[in-house]
Each structure stands twice: as C-alpha cells, then as structure tokens.
C-alpha cells in the first residue's frame, strides 16, 4: 500500500512539474525564439531542483508532524530556532492574532501581560524590536517565510525565552496613519492603504545587514484585538514618546524648551499645528482649521480607529475582533486578562504583570480645549468608532 502511495505521489509530482515546465518553456520560447537552448535547459535543471526540494521539505514536515507542531518549543539543541515547523494541515500556521493599536495606547503592557501570564511568546511586525543589534538575521515565526512576523526566539538575548503558542500568536501592528511630524497629506489614508500598512514591517534578512521593508499576506490573520485608550492620555503619551526619542538623540536644546509637563505639551502641540498649517489650509480650508490643540494628532486618532474595522473587512475571511480598553487593566485586571487570554486560546499559567497606571490630563487641557477636541473627534469618527469612545467625553 505504501509503495502504491509513493508511486501515485511520484506521478502527481511529475504531472505538476510537467505542466509548470510546459508553461515556462512556452513563455521562454516566445521571448528568445529558441536561440538560447543550453541556457534554457540549465534553467530547467535549477527549477527541477527547487521544485523537488520544496516538496521534500513539505513531506518531512508531514512525517514529523502528527502532533500540532513538529517541535513544541521551537528550539534547536543550541541557539535560537530557525526550524519552527509549520503544522502539516495548515501551511501558514500558527495563525496570527493582530494586536492593532494606535502607538502609545498600551501595546507593550498588553504584550508583556500575555507573555508572562501564558508563558508563551508574542510576535511583532517590526523585527528590530526582537533582534539584537549585533545578532543574527531577524527570526520569522515561519521558517521559510522571511517576511515575518517576527519573534525573539529561544536564545534569551532579547527577552526571556518562551515558546510560540500552538495556534494563535499575538502580533503587534500599528498599521498606518500614525506619523508624528506630518500633515494631512501624509496621514490621510484609505482602508486599502491602511491594511497594507498593517501587514508591513521591517526585518534584517541577513546578519549585520540594514533592515528591509517586508510585507506578508493578510490571509494569515485569524483574529484581531482592537486596543483603545483614552484619546487625551493617548496623545499625551505620544508627547512622552517624543521626549524619549529626543533624549536618545541628546537633543538638549529641544528638551530644555519642552519640559515634561502641560506647558511643554502645549508648546509641542503649537509647533505641530504650525508645521502642518499649509497642508491644513488645503485640506480643511483656511477658515475651517480645527481649534483643538494638536488637532492633527486627534485627527489621526479618530481616523486610525475608523480604519481598523474598514480594513479588516477587506480581508477575504471573517476576522473575530476583541475590543480591549487600556483603562480596563486598572478597573478589572483579572477579568480583562482572562478575557484576553481566552480570546487568544491561551491558559493562564503565570502571574499577571502589575498595572502601571495612566497619565492624568486634567491640567493639560482647558475646558474650552476639551470641547474643541470632542467636536473634532465626533465630526471625524464613524458611528462604530464613536460608539466605542464616546464615554471618554461624557464629562464635558
């Protein structure tokens, strides 16, 4: 029976190869008018070698893979793994569960909470975040798909070594419409452009090489978590990130002019509004530029959340979405963590990471400014988005 199976497999492979080669030879013959026969046969040999190698690799995975994964923890005997095997029944597994978050809305806390509570690793579109500067190439969660997403592996060089989950990998993506020093010409996007950004990342494809922009197909995404944070604290946290970036660059003059308080924040907002003025005139009209401080930041916030669901609808299959509020970690940490882990099909086996608290913004905005922000966000938000964030504006 086994011999018959092998014979039929050989026939199937040969037929598939013959069809592919006939198509390719026909195309080459038309282009070359059959004047490069030796080169064509060399190409045939190379193609045949690649074809057989591909099918042998799949066959090895199937022979090893009666369990959910060929290797449960993704490790070699030494060093980080580049041999994390795909499940035989699903070439693109383990599947991706996007953590879709506007920057500085609680992404790092969420990922760390899941990793510690489940003792399973997470992934990210942004390979530099999980790759040592002097280390090897970026490690994809799929061994033969260098476009990612990426994980830190089992070496322990970047983070505590944890194996990948069996089924769903929590994967960080900030998508698009999130630039900081930019105007509406840069941050205005369509749903298709936004989705493209959701699948875009960067990776070091070879040791000691610069990062390269990479993309993977959205079909690999099985679920999504939509992380939402209070818009006021979210934008203030964006300012804190700007301070950190400037500190890393040793921009002492900028830091002196932008203290880490409300006056520094409003100065930053003023500069952003001035920077985008010309584009704002073209986009809004001179007399219709929003009065809200940091109006571009709040515009991006509203648009970003609008585009989350609009972009997911473009994927060719249904994507279950969990809406998660950053503030729920403070109000009901255990309940929120259980909901999150349940959605990711993970068990809680470790301790929860202590909640660090949220930024107070009561002295950052006047009542008039709060009303202007509310008016701007409400005018931009879709009904679906406003239904998710209106409670942040109920007090004014």
Coordinates of C-alpha atoms in Angstrom, one line a residue:
X1 CA 0.0 0.0 0.0
X2 CA 2.8 2.3 0.9
X3 CA 4.6 1.6 -2.5
X4 CA 1.3 2.4 -4.4
X5 CA 1.0 5.6 -2.4
X6 CA 4.6 6.6 -3.3
X7 CA 4.1 5.7 -6.9
X8 CA 0.9 7.9 -7.1
X9 CA 2.7 10.7 -5.4
X10 CA 5.5 10.5 -7.9
X11 CA 3.0 10.6 -10.8
X12 CA 1.3 13.6 -9.3
X13 CA 4.6 15.4 -8.8
X14 CA 5.8 14.6 -12.3
X15 CA 2.5 15.8 -13.8
X16 CA 2.6 19.1 -11.8
X17 CA 6.2 19.6 -12.8
X18 CA 5.5 18.9 -16.5
X19 CA 2.6 21.4 -16.5
X20 CA 4.8 24.1 -14.9
X21 CA 7.7 23.5 -17.2
X22 CA 5.5 23.5 -20.4
X23 CA 4.1 26.9 -19.4
X24 CA 7.6 28.3 -18.6
X25 CA 9.2 26.8 -21.8
X26 CA 6.4 28.2 -23.9
X27 CA 7.0 31.7 -22.5
X28 CA 10.7 31.5 -22.9
X29 CA 10.5 30.2 -26.4
X30 CA 8.4 33.2 -27.4
X31 CA 10.8 35.6 -25.9
X32 CA 14.1 34.0 -27.1
X33 CA 12.8 32.5 -30.4
X34 CA 14.6 29.2 -29.3
X35 CA 18.1 30.8 -29.6
X36 CA 19.2 30.0 -26.1
X37 CA 18.5 26.3 -25.8
X38 CA 21.5 25.4 -23.5
X39 CA 20.7 28.2 -21.1
X40 CA 17.0 27.1 -21.1
X41 CA 17.9 23.6 -20.1
X42 CA 20.2 24.8 -17.3
X43 CA 17.2 26.8 -16.0
X44 CA 15.0 23.6 -16.3
X45 CA 17.5 21.8 -14.1
X46 CA 17.6 24.5 -11.5
X47 CA 13.9 24.8 -11.4
X48 CA 13.5 21.0 -11.1
X49 CA 15.9 21.0 -8.2
X50 CA 14.0 23.8 -6.4
X51 CA 10.7 22.0 -7.1
X52 CA 11.8 18.7 -5.7
X53 CA 13.4 20.3 -2.7
X54 CA 10.2 22.2 -1.9
X55 CA 8.1 19.0 -1.9
X56 CA 10.7 17.0 0.1
X57 CA 10.6 19.8 2.7
X58 CA 6.8 19.5 2.9
X59 CA 7.0 15.8 3.1
X60 CA 9.4 15.9 6.0
X61 CA 7.1 18.3 7.9
X62 CA 4.3 15.8 7.4
X63 CA 6.3 12.9 8.6
X64 CA 7.3 14.7 11.7
X65 CA 4.0 16.4 12.4
X66 CA 1.4 14.1 13.8
X67 CA 1.3 16.4 16.8
X68 CA 0.2 20.0 16.5
X69 CA 3.7 21.1 16.0
X70 CA 6.8 19.2 15.0
X71 CA 8.7 20.9 17.8
X72 CA 6.7 22.1 20.7
X73 CA 9.1 24.8 21.9
X74 CA 10.7 25.9 18.7
X75 CA 14.2 25.1 19.8
X76 CA 17.3 23.5 18.3
X77 CA 19.8 21.9 20.5
X78 CA 21.8 25.1 20.5
X79 CA 20.9 28.7 19.9
X80 CA 17.7 30.3 18.6
X81 CA 15.5 28.3 16.3
X82 CA 15.2 28.8 12.5
X83 CA 13.3 25.4 12.3
X84 CA 10.0 26.2 13.8
X85 CA 7.9 23.7 11.8
X86 CA 4.5 24.6 10.3
X87 CA 1.6 22.4 11.1
X88 CA 1.1 19.9 8.3
X89 CA -2.6 20.7 7.9
X90 CA -2.0 24.4 7.6
X91 CA 0.9 25.8 5.6
X92 CA 0.5 29.2 7.1
X93 CA 0.1 28.2 10.8
X94 CA 0.4 29.1 13.5
X95 CA -2.1 31.8 12.7
X96 CA -1.7 35.5 13.6
X97 CA -3.8 37.4 16.1
X98 CA -3.2 41.0 15.5
X99 CA -2.8 43.4 18.4
X100 CA -3.9 46.5 16.5
X101 CA -3.0 49.6 18.5
X102 CA -2.5 53.3 17.8
X103 CA 1.0 54.0 19.2
X104 CA 1.4 54.6 22.9
X105 CA -2.0 53.1 23.8
X106 CA -0.8 50.2 26.0
X107 CA 0.8 47.9 23.4
X108 CA 3.9 46.9 25.4
X109 CA 1.9 46.4 28.6
X110 CA -0.6 44.1 26.8
X111 CA 2.1 42.0 25.1
X112 CA 4.1 41.6 28.3
X113 CA 1.0 40.7 30.3
X114 CA 0.1 37.9 27.8
X115 CA 3.7 36.6 27.7
X116 CA 4.1 36.4 31.5
X117 CA 0.6 35.1 32.1
X118 CA 0.7 32.3 29.4
X119 CA 4.5 31.7 29.3
X120 CA 4.2 31.9 25.5
X121 CA 6.0 34.3 23.2
X122 CA 4.5 37.1 21.1
X123 CA 5.4 38.4 17.7
X124 CA 5.7 41.8 16.0
X125 CA 5.8 43.2 12.5
X126 CA 8.9 45.2 13.5
X127 CA 11.9 42.9 13.5
X128 CA 14.3 45.3 15.1
X129 CA 12.3 45.2 18.3
X130 CA 13.2 41.5 18.8
X131 CA 16.6 41.2 17.2
X132 CA 19.9 42.0 18.9
X133 CA 21.8 44.8 17.1
X134 CA 24.9 42.6 16.8
X135 CA 22.9 39.4 16.4
X136 CA 21.8 37.1 13.6
X137 CA 19.1 37.8 11.0
X138 CA 15.6 38.5 12.2
X139 CA 13.7 35.4 13.2
X140 CA 10.4 34.9 11.5
X141 CA 7.7 32.7 13.2
X142 CA 7.6 30.9 9.8
X143 CA 11.0 29.3 8.9
X144 CA 10.6 29.7 5.1
X145 CA 8.8 33.0 5.1
X146 CA 11.3 35.7 6.0
X147 CA 8.7 38.4 5.7
X148 CA 7.5 37.6 9.2
X149 CA 6.0 38.4 11.6
X150 CA 9.0 38.0 14.0
X151 CA 9.7 36.7 17.5
X152 CA 12.7 36.9 19.8
X153 CA 13.3 33.1 19.6
X154 CA 14.6 30.9 22.4
X155 CA 18.1 32.4 22.8
X156 CA 17.2 34.7 25.7
X157 CA 19.3 37.5 24.1
X158 CA 16.4 40.0 23.9
X159 CA 13.6 38.6 26.2
X160 CA 13.0 35.7 28.5
X161 CA 12.9 32.6 26.2
X162 CA 9.3 31.5 25.7
X163 CA 8.0 29.1 23.0
X164 CA 5.5 30.2 20.5
X165 CA 1.8 29.3 21.1
X166 CA 0.4 26.4 19.2
X167 CA -2.4 28.1 17.4
X168 CA -2.5 31.9 17.7
X169 CA 0.4 34.3 18.0
X170 CA -0.3 37.7 19.4
X171 CA 1.3 40.0 16.9
X172 CA 1.9 43.7 17.2
X173 CA 1.0 46.0 14.4
X174 CA 0.5 49.8 14.4
X175 CA -0.8 49.8 10.9
X176 CA -0.7 53.3 9.2
X177 CA -2.0 56.8 9.7
X178 CA 0.3 57.4 12.7
X179 CA 3.2 59.6 11.6
X180 CA 4.0 62.3 14.1
X181 CA 5.6 65.3 12.4
X182 CA 3.4 65.3 9.4
X183 CA 0.3 66.9 7.8
X184 CA -2.9 65.5 6.4
X185 CA -1.3 64.8 3.0
X186 CA 0.8 62.2 4.8
X187 CA -1.6 60.8 7.4
X188 CA -4.8 60.6 5.4
X189 CA -5.2 57.0 4.1
X190 CA -7.8 54.7 2.5
X191 CA -8.8 51.4 4.1
X192 CA -6.7 49.6 1.5
X193 CA -3.6 51.7 2.3
X194 CA -4.2 51.2 6.0
X195 CA -4.4 47.4 5.6
X196 CA -1.2 47.3 3.6
X197 CA 0.5 49.1 6.5
X198 CA -1.0 46.6 8.9
X199 CA 1.0 43.9 7.1
X200 CA 4.2 45.9 6.7
X201 CA 7.2 45.6 8.9
X202 CA 11.0 45.6 8.7
X203 CA 13.5 42.8 9.1
X204 CA 17.2 42.1 8.9
X205 CA 17.3 39.4 6.2
X206 CA 21.0 38.7 6.7
X207 CA 23.4 39.1 9.6
X208 CA 24.8 42.6 10.0
X209 CA 22.7 44.0 7.2
X210 CA 20.4 47.0 7.4
X211 CA 16.7 46.5 7.8
X212 CA 14.5 45.9 4.8
X213 CA 10.8 46.7 4.5
X214 CA 8.8 43.5 4.3
X215 CA 5.1 42.6 3.8
X216 CA 3.1 39.4 4.4
X217 CA -0.4 38.5 3.2
X218 CA -3.3 39.4 5.4
X219 CA -4.8 36.0 4.9
X220 CA -2.6 34.7 7.7
X221 CA -4.6 36.8 10.2
X222 CA -7.2 34.8 12.1
X223 CA -8.2 37.2 14.8
X224 CA -7.7 40.8 15.9
X225 CA -7.6 42.7 19.1
X226 CA -8.5 46.4 18.8
X227 CA -6.8 48.2 21.7
X228 CA -8.3 51.6 22.6
X229 CA -7.0 54.2 25.0
X230 CA -8.5 57.5 26.2
X231 CA -7.6 59.9 23.4
X232 CA -6.3 62.6 25.8
X233 CA -3.9 60.3 27.6
X234 CA -3.0 58.6 24.3
X235 CA -1.8 61.9 22.8
X236 CA 0.0 62.9 25.9
X237 CA 1.8 59.6 25.9
X238 CA 2.8 60.4 22.3
X239 CA 4.4 63.5 23.6
X240 CA 6.2 61.5 26.3
X241 CA 7.5 59.2 23.5
X242 CA 8.7 62.3 21.6
X243 CA 10.7 63.4 24.7
X244 CA 12.2 59.9 25.0
X245 CA 13.2 60.0 21.3
X246 CA 14.8 63.4 21.7
X247 CA 16.6 62.3 24.8
X248 CA 18.1 59.3 23.0
X249 CA 19.4 61.7 20.3
X250 CA 20.8 64.0 23.0
X251 CA 18.7 67.0 21.7
X252 CA 19.4 69.1 24.8
X253 CA 18.1 72.4 23.3
X254 CA 14.8 70.8 22.3
X255 CA 14.4 69.1 25.7
X256 CA 15.0 72.4 27.5
X257 CA 12.2 74.0 25.5
X258 CA 9.8 71.1 26.1
X259 CA 9.6 70.1 29.8
X260 CA 7.6 67.0 30.7
X261 CA 4.5 68.8 31.9
X262 CA 1.4 70.6 30.5
X263 CA 3.3 73.7 29.3
X264 CA 5.8 71.5 27.4
X265 CA 3.0 69.5 25.9
X266 CA 1.1 72.6 24.7
X267 CA 4.3 74.0 23.2
X268 CA 4.7 70.8 21.3
X269 CA 1.1 71.0 20.1
X270 CA 1.6 74.5 18.9
X271 CA 4.7 73.5 16.9
X272 CA 2.8 70.6 15.3
X273 CA -0.1 72.8 14.3
X274 CA 2.3 75.4 12.8
X275 CA 4.2 72.7 11.0
X276 CA 1.1 71.4 9.2
X277 CA -0.5 74.8 8.6
X278 CA 0.0 74.9 4.8
X279 CA -1.4 71.4 4.4
X280 CA -4.2 72.2 6.8
X281 CA -5.3 75.2 4.7
X282 CA -5.5 72.9 1.6
X283 CA -7.2 70.1 3.5
X284 CA -9.7 71.9 5.8
X285 CA -9.8 75.4 4.3
X286 CA -8.3 78.4 5.9
X287 CA -11.4 79.2 8.0
X288 CA -12.1 75.6 9.0
X289 CA -8.8 74.5 10.6
X290 CA -9.7 72.9 13.9
X291 CA -9.1 74.9 17.1
X292 CA -8.2 71.8 19.2
X293 CA -4.6 71.8 20.3
X294 CA -2.6 69.0 18.5
X295 CA -5.6 68.8 16.1
X296 CA -3.5 66.7 13.7
X297 CA -2.9 64.1 16.5
X298 CA -6.6 63.8 17.3
X299 CA -7.4 63.7 13.7
X300 CA -5.1 60.7 13.3
X301 CA -6.5 59.1 16.4
X302 CA -10.1 59.2 15.1
X303 CA -9.2 58.2 11.6
X304 CA -7.0 55.3 12.8
X305 CA -9.8 53.7 14.8
X306 CA -12.2 54.3 11.9
X307 CA -9.9 52.4 9.6
X308 CA -9.4 49.3 11.9
X309 CA -12.7 47.7 11.0
X310 CA -12.9 49.1 7.5
X311 CA -9.5 47.5 6.7
X312 CA -10.4 44.1 8.3
X313 CA -13.5 44.0 6.1
X314 CA -11.2 43.9 3.1
X315 CA -9.6 40.6 4.2
X316 CA -11.2 37.6 2.4
X317 CA -12.5 35.9 5.5
X318 CA -14.2 36.9 8.7
X319 CA -11.9 38.2 11.5
X320 CA -13.3 37.9 15.0
X321 CA -12.4 41.2 16.8
X322 CA -12.0 41.7 20.6
X323 CA -12.3 45.4 21.6
X324 CA -10.0 46.0 24.6
X325 CA -9.8 49.2 26.6
X326 CA -6.4 50.0 28.2
X327 CA -8.2 51.5 31.3
X328 CA -9.8 48.1 32.0
X329 CA -6.5 46.9 33.3
X330 CA -6.9 49.4 36.1
X331 CA -10.6 48.7 36.8
X332 CA -10.6 44.9 36.4
X333 CA -7.2 43.5 35.7
X334 CA -8.0 39.8 36.3
X335 CA -11.3 39.8 34.4
X336 CA -9.6 41.7 31.5
X337 CA -6.7 39.3 31.4
X338 CA -8.9 36.2 31.4
X339 CA -10.9 37.7 28.5
X340 CA -7.8 38.4 26.6
X341 CA -6.2 35.0 27.2
X342 CA -9.4 33.3 26.3
X343 CA -9.7 35.1 23.0
X344 CA -6.1 34.0 22.2
X345 CA -6.9 30.4 23.3
X346 CA -4.1 30.5 25.9
X347 CA -4.1 29.3 29.5
X348 CA -3.0 31.4 32.5
X349 CA 0.0 29.7 34.0
X350 CA 1.9 32.6 35.3
X351 CA 1.5 35.8 37.3
X352 CA -0.1 39.0 35.9
X353 CA 2.1 42.0 35.3
X354 CA 1.2 44.8 37.8
X355 CA -0.7 47.7 36.2
X356 CA 1.4 50.8 35.9
X357 CA -1.3 53.4 35.9
X358 CA -2.5 56.0 33.4
X359 CA -1.4 59.6 32.8
X360 CA -3.5 62.4 34.4
X361 CA -4.5 65.1 31.9
X362 CA -6.8 67.3 33.9
X363 CA -4.3 70.2 33.9
X364 CA -3.2 69.7 30.3
X365 CA -6.4 71.0 28.6
X366 CA -8.7 73.8 29.4
X367 CA -12.5 73.2 29.3
X368 CA -12.7 75.0 26.0
X369 CA -9.9 72.9 24.6
X370 CA -11.6 69.7 25.7
X371 CA -14.8 70.8 24.0
X372 CA -12.9 71.5 20.8
X373 CA -11.2 68.1 20.9
X374 CA -14.6 66.5 21.4
X375 CA -16.1 68.4 18.5
X376 CA -13.2 67.4 16.2
X377 CA -13.2 63.7 17.1
X378 CA -17.0 63.4 16.9
X379 CA -17.0 65.1 13.5
X380 CA -14.4 62.6 12.2
X381 CA -15.4 59.3 14.0
X382 CA -17.6 56.8 12.3
X383 CA -20.7 55.7 14.2
X384 CA -18.9 52.5 15.1
X385 CA -15.9 54.3 16.4
X386 CA -17.9 56.9 18.3
X387 CA -19.9 54.1 19.9
X388 CA -16.6 52.7 21.3
X389 CA -15.1 56.0 22.5
X390 CA -17.9 58.4 23.4
X391 CA -17.6 57.5 27.1
X392 CA -14.3 59.4 27.2
X393 CA -16.1 62.6 26.5
X394 CA -19.2 62.2 28.8
X395 CA -17.9 64.6 31.5
X396 CA -17.8 67.7 29.2

